[in-house]
Amino acid sequence: MTDSLAARIDAVLPQTQCTRCGFAGCAPYARALAAGEADLDRCPPGGDAVVSALADLTGLRAKSVDPACGVPGPLTVAVIDEAACIGCTLCMQACPVDVIIGARRRMHAVLPSLCSGCELCIPPCPVDCIAMAPAQREWTVDDASAARKRHAERNARVARNERIAGRRAKVPVDTEQAERRAAVAAALERARARRAVRHG
């Protein structure tokens, strides 16, 4: 029953994978909410409409989005100052929906029609060349569905690459890759702390 409820909750969430709820993505938040381990007011990208839908699903009382998680607002998308970009790939590693294109030591760019506005690419950038700009459009159910698919494919690719690296090095995870993952994790934590200060 909890798995079924988690799937229905996940279907309502916007799939921006922004982690503002305090979980690693929409699906983990959905599982926690279904298990009674999280409240329904933790999704700024979804705003009041998502809270209301979650209240209908869970039987909990609807309330405003917790400001500690962020403030609901219009969709924004990441924009990279291509002249300043050094091609470090840290933003690509941080993007949960794989919408940043480029290569190591080459300029990167964001596919604005696919960007979920999660802002997770900003903290790891060592040259501060990423900013958020108004998307001039709404985030739709089709956008959410496509983002969910890209997020799942990204997670599968990362897991596969880790297994391959582990086999090659005869250790669970390649050291360089572990260092990169640690850098991204630290950057995400800094982003959450910055959001908390901004919205606190």
mmCIF file of C-alpha atoms in Angstrom:
data_model
loop_
_atom_site.group_PDB
_atom_site.id
_atom_site.type_symbol
_atom_site.label_atom_id
_atom_site.label_comp_id
_atom_site.label_asym_id
_atom_site.label_seq_id
_atom_site.Cartn_x
_atom_site.Cartn_y
_atom_site.Cartn_z
ATOM 1 C CA MET A 1 0.000 0.000 0.000
ATOM 2 C CA THR A 2 2.835 2.396 0.892
ATOM 3 C CA ASP A 3 4.587 1.663 -2.430
ATOM 4 C CA SER A 4 1.383 2.353 -4.328
ATOM 5 C CA LEU A 5 0.835 5.617 -2.450
ATOM 6 C CA ALA A 6 4.469 6.622 -3.038
ATOM 7 C CA ALA A 7 4.019 6.079 -6.787
ATOM 8 C CA ARG A 8 0.861 8.211 -6.805
ATOM 9 C CA ILE A 9 2.616 10.948 -4.829
ATOM 10 C CA ASP A 10 5.604 10.837 -7.171
ATOM 11 C CA ALA A 11 3.229 11.238 -10.134
ATOM 12 C CA VAL A 12 1.991 14.528 -8.626
ATOM 13 C CA LEU A 13 5.423 15.983 -7.872
ATOM 14 C CA PRO A 14 7.004 18.289 -10.500
ATOM 15 C CA GLN A 15 10.143 16.144 -10.974
ATOM 16 C CA THR A 16 12.495 19.121 -10.859
ATOM 17 C CA GLN A 17 14.776 16.986 -8.611
ATOM 18 C CA CYS A 18 15.830 20.202 -6.859
ATOM 19 C CA THR A 19 16.345 18.617 -3.385
ATOM 20 C CA ARG A 20 14.765 21.651 -1.674
ATOM 21 C CA CYS A 21 12.476 19.230 0.163
ATOM 22 C CA GLY A 22 15.540 17.860 1.950
ATOM 23 C CA PHE A 23 15.557 14.591 0.007
ATOM 24 C CA ALA A 24 17.758 13.469 -2.900
ATOM 25 C CA GLY A 25 14.942 13.879 -5.430
ATOM 26 C CA CYS A 26 11.205 13.640 -5.974
ATOM 27 C CA ALA A 27 10.936 9.848 -5.637
ATOM 28 C CA PRO A 28 12.735 9.691 -2.239
ATOM 29 C CA TYR A 29 10.488 12.512 -0.995
ATOM 30 C CA ALA A 30 7.421 10.639 -2.263
ATOM 31 C CA ARG A 31 8.492 7.481 -0.402
ATOM 32 C CA ALA A 32 9.118 9.439 2.815
ATOM 33 C CA LEU A 33 5.751 11.202 2.572
ATOM 34 C CA ALA A 34 3.954 7.907 1.916
ATOM 35 C CA ALA A 35 5.661 6.379 4.959
ATOM 36 C CA GLY A 36 4.665 9.313 7.174
ATOM 37 C CA GLU A 37 8.283 10.450 7.527
ATOM 38 C CA ALA A 38 7.873 13.827 5.790
ATOM 39 C CA ASP A 39 5.256 16.555 5.574
ATOM 40 C CA LEU A 40 3.417 17.576 2.399
ATOM 41 C CA ASP A 41 4.555 21.218 2.463
ATOM 42 C CA ARG A 42 8.134 20.746 1.216
ATOM 43 C CA CYS A 43 7.889 21.337 -2.566
ATOM 44 C CA PRO A 44 8.441 24.989 -3.598
ATOM 45 C CA PRO A 45 8.478 24.208 -7.350
ATOM 46 C CA GLY A 46 5.044 22.602 -7.038
ATOM 47 C CA GLY A 47 3.652 25.361 -4.831
ATOM 48 C CA ASP A 48 0.141 25.344 -3.402
ATOM 49 C CA ALA A 49 -1.289 23.301 -6.290
ATOM 50 C CA VAL A 50 0.995 20.351 -5.483
ATOM 51 C CA VAL A 51 0.375 20.687 -1.731
ATOM 52 C CA SER A 52 -3.365 20.574 -2.388
ATOM 53 C CA ALA A 53 -3.008 17.482 -4.600
ATOM 54 C CA LEU A 54 -0.821 15.798 -1.968
ATOM 55 C CA ALA A 55 -3.420 16.585 0.701
ATOM 56 C CA ASP A 56 -6.087 14.861 -1.420
ATOM 57 C CA LEU A 57 -3.852 11.791 -1.819
ATOM 58 C CA THR A 58 -2.681 11.480 1.771
ATOM 59 C CA GLY A 59 -5.648 12.781 3.735
ATOM 60 C CA LEU A 60 -3.377 15.334 5.441
ATOM 61 C CA ARG A 61 -4.425 18.935 5.867
ATOM 62 C CA ALA A 62 -3.226 21.290 3.127
ATOM 63 C CA LYS A 63 -0.995 24.171 4.189
ATOM 64 C CA SER A 64 1.370 26.677 2.640
ATOM 65 C CA VAL A 65 4.784 25.565 1.421
ATOM 66 C CA ASP A 66 7.336 25.612 4.245
ATOM 67 C CA PRO A 67 9.435 28.763 3.619
ATOM 68 C CA ALA A 68 12.501 26.925 4.957
ATOM 69 C CA CYS A 69 12.362 24.859 1.743
ATOM 70 C CA GLY A 70 12.116 27.907 -0.510
ATOM 71 C CA VAL A 71 9.526 30.244 -1.919
ATOM 72 C CA PRO A 72 7.265 29.159 -4.802
ATOM 73 C CA GLY A 73 7.640 31.255 -7.928
ATOM 74 C CA PRO A 74 7.721 31.158 -11.705
ATOM 75 C CA LEU A 75 9.983 28.704 -13.492
ATOM 76 C CA THR A 76 13.568 29.839 -14.039
ATOM 77 C CA VAL A 77 16.270 28.211 -16.150
ATOM 78 C CA ALA A 78 20.041 28.137 -15.840
ATOM 79 C CA VAL A 79 22.074 30.247 -18.247
ATOM 80 C CA ILE A 80 25.840 29.796 -18.635
ATOM 81 C CA ASP A 81 28.093 32.714 -19.520
ATOM 82 C CA GLU A 82 29.881 30.789 -22.242
ATOM 83 C CA ALA A 83 32.790 33.239 -22.427
ATOM 84 C CA ALA A 84 33.573 32.670 -18.741
ATOM 85 C CA CYS A 85 33.013 28.884 -18.717
ATOM 86 C CA ILE A 86 36.236 26.877 -18.217
ATOM 87 C CA GLY A 87 34.747 23.467 -19.057
ATOM 88 C CA CYS A 88 35.304 21.909 -15.626
ATOM 89 C CA THR A 89 32.161 19.675 -16.010
ATOM 90 C CA LEU A 90 31.153 20.130 -12.350
ATOM 91 C CA CYS A 91 27.829 21.649 -13.407
ATOM 92 C CA MET A 92 27.174 18.660 -15.675
ATOM 93 C CA GLN A 93 27.791 16.284 -12.786
ATOM 94 C CA ALA A 94 25.445 18.258 -10.531
ATOM 95 C CA CYS A 95 22.578 18.497 -13.042
ATOM 96 C CA PRO A 96 19.975 15.902 -11.980
ATOM 97 C CA VAL A 97 18.168 15.903 -15.329
ATOM 98 C CA ASP A 98 21.096 15.930 -17.775
ATOM 99 C CA VAL A 99 20.355 19.193 -19.601
ATOM 100 C CA ILE A 100 23.879 20.660 -19.687
ATOM 101 C CA ILE A 101 25.919 19.875 -22.770
ATOM 102 C CA GLY A 102 29.632 20.268 -23.322
ATOM 103 C CA ALA A 103 32.904 18.464 -22.740
ATOM 104 C CA ARG A 104 35.863 18.742 -20.404
ATOM 105 C CA ARG A 105 37.850 21.935 -21.072
ATOM 106 C CA ARG A 106 35.179 23.049 -23.533
ATOM 107 C CA MET A 107 32.406 25.579 -23.106
ATOM 108 C CA HIS A 108 29.109 24.254 -21.701
ATOM 109 C CA ALA A 109 25.535 25.289 -22.446
ATOM 110 C CA VAL A 110 22.114 24.560 -20.931
ATOM 111 C CA LEU A 111 19.185 23.260 -22.978
ATOM 112 C CA PRO A 112 16.623 25.808 -21.717
ATOM 113 C CA SER A 113 13.573 23.908 -22.983
ATOM 114 C CA LEU A 114 14.515 20.973 -20.704
ATOM 115 C CA CYS A 115 15.978 22.788 -17.660
ATOM 116 C CA SER A 116 13.953 22.191 -14.471
ATOM 117 C CA GLY A 117 15.307 25.296 -12.717
ATOM 118 C CA CYS A 118 16.698 23.269 -9.806
ATOM 119 C CA GLU A 119 19.724 25.620 -9.368
ATOM 120 C CA LEU A 120 21.978 22.690 -8.392
ATOM 121 C CA CYS A 121 24.489 23.599 -11.112
ATOM 122 C CA ILE A 122 25.276 26.991 -9.546
ATOM 123 C CA PRO A 123 27.189 26.108 -6.327
ATOM 124 C CA PRO A 124 29.809 23.812 -7.920
ATOM 125 C CA CYS A 125 30.792 26.335 -10.611
ATOM 126 C CA PRO A 126 34.276 27.599 -9.665
ATOM 127 C CA VAL A 127 34.012 30.723 -11.828
ATOM 128 C CA ASP A 128 30.417 31.730 -10.985
ATOM 129 C CA CYS A 129 29.398 31.762 -14.639
ATOM 130 C CA ILE A 130 25.886 30.330 -14.129
ATOM 131 C CA ALA A 131 22.812 32.421 -13.349
ATOM 132 C CA MET A 132 19.066 31.786 -13.320
ATOM 133 C CA ALA A 133 16.788 33.609 -15.765
ATOM 134 C CA PRO A 134 12.999 33.643 -16.203
ATOM 135 C CA ALA A 135 11.882 30.692 -18.336
ATOM 136 C CA GLN A 136 8.979 32.623 -19.866
ATOM 137 C CA ARG A 137 6.892 29.441 -19.752
ATOM 138 C CA GLU A 138 5.153 27.104 -17.328
ATOM 139 C CA TRP A 139 6.502 23.734 -16.164
ATOM 140 C CA THR A 140 3.997 21.211 -17.535
ATOM 141 C CA VAL A 141 3.015 17.609 -16.815
ATOM 142 C CA ASP A 142 4.890 16.624 -19.991
ATOM 143 C CA ASP A 143 7.995 18.457 -18.705
ATOM 144 C CA ALA A 144 7.734 16.549 -15.417
ATOM 145 C CA SER A 145 7.380 13.217 -17.190
ATOM 146 C CA ALA A 146 10.405 13.900 -19.407
ATOM 147 C CA ALA A 147 12.474 15.085 -16.426
ATOM 148 C CA ARG A 148 11.586 11.942 -14.455
ATOM 149 C CA LYS A 149 12.803 9.808 -17.353
ATOM 150 C CA ARG A 150 16.057 11.773 -17.772
ATOM 151 C CA HIS A 151 16.704 11.602 -14.026
ATOM 152 C CA ALA A 152 16.239 7.818 -13.994
ATOM 153 C CA GLU A 153 18.490 7.404 -17.034
ATOM 154 C CA ARG A 154 21.159 9.613 -15.448
ATOM 155 C CA ASN A 155 21.069 7.613 -12.203
ATOM 156 C CA ALA A 156 21.356 4.349 -14.141
ATOM 157 C CA ARG A 157 24.319 5.707 -16.140
ATOM 158 C CA VAL A 158 26.113 6.929 -13.008
ATOM 159 C CA ALA A 159 25.613 3.551 -11.293
ATOM 160 C CA ARG A 160 26.828 1.706 -14.402
ATOM 161 C CA ASN A 161 29.932 3.898 -14.691
ATOM 162 C CA GLU A 162 30.734 3.311 -11.033
ATOM 163 C CA ARG A 163 30.462 -0.457 -11.482
ATOM 164 C CA ILE A 164 32.754 -0.322 -14.535
ATOM 165 C CA ALA A 165 35.283 1.889 -12.737
ATOM 166 C CA GLY A 166 35.187 -0.444 -9.756
ATOM 167 C CA ARG A 167 35.885 -3.489 -11.905
ATOM 168 C CA ARG A 168 38.781 -1.760 -13.669
ATOM 169 C CA ALA A 169 40.380 -0.590 -10.454
ATOM 170 C CA LYS A 170 39.355 -3.714 -8.487
ATOM 171 C CA VAL A 171 37.885 -1.375 -5.896
ATOM 172 C CA PRO A 172 34.215 -0.337 -5.447
ATOM 173 C CA VAL A 173 34.641 3.215 -6.811
ATOM 174 C CA ASP A 174 37.475 4.919 -8.646
ATOM 175 C CA THR A 175 39.223 7.474 -6.411
ATOM 176 C CA GLU A 176 38.925 10.379 -8.846
ATOM 177 C CA GLN A 177 35.235 9.654 -9.348
ATOM 178 C CA ALA A 178 34.709 9.436 -5.589
ATOM 179 C CA GLU A 179 36.405 12.815 -5.183
ATOM 180 C CA ARG A 180 34.155 14.325 -7.869
ATOM 181 C CA ARG A 181 31.048 12.890 -6.215
ATOM 182 C CA ALA A 182 32.208 14.250 -2.853
ATOM 183 C CA ALA A 183 32.743 17.694 -4.432
ATOM 184 C CA VAL A 184 29.247 17.634 -5.940
ATOM 185 C CA ALA A 185 27.724 16.456 -2.635
ATOM 186 C CA ALA A 186 29.523 19.252 -0.772
ATOM 187 C CA ALA A 187 28.319 21.776 -3.360
ATOM 188 C CA LEU A 188 24.728 20.582 -2.958
ATOM 189 C CA GLU A 189 25.033 20.970 0.805
ATOM 190 C CA ARG A 190 26.346 24.519 0.326
ATOM 191 C CA ALA A 191 23.398 25.252 -1.970
ATOM 192 C CA ARG A 192 20.940 24.037 0.666
ATOM 193 C CA ALA A 193 22.678 26.156 3.325
ATOM 194 C CA ARG A 194 22.568 29.218 1.058
ATOM 195 C CA ARG A 195 18.875 28.682 0.391
ATOM 196 C CA ALA A 196 18.229 28.372 4.106
ATOM 197 C CA VAL A 197 19.973 31.713 4.750
ATOM 198 C CA ARG A 198 18.211 33.363 1.797
ATOM 199 C CA HIS A 199 14.754 32.205 2.829
ATOM 200 C CA GLY A 200 15.338 32.210 6.567
#
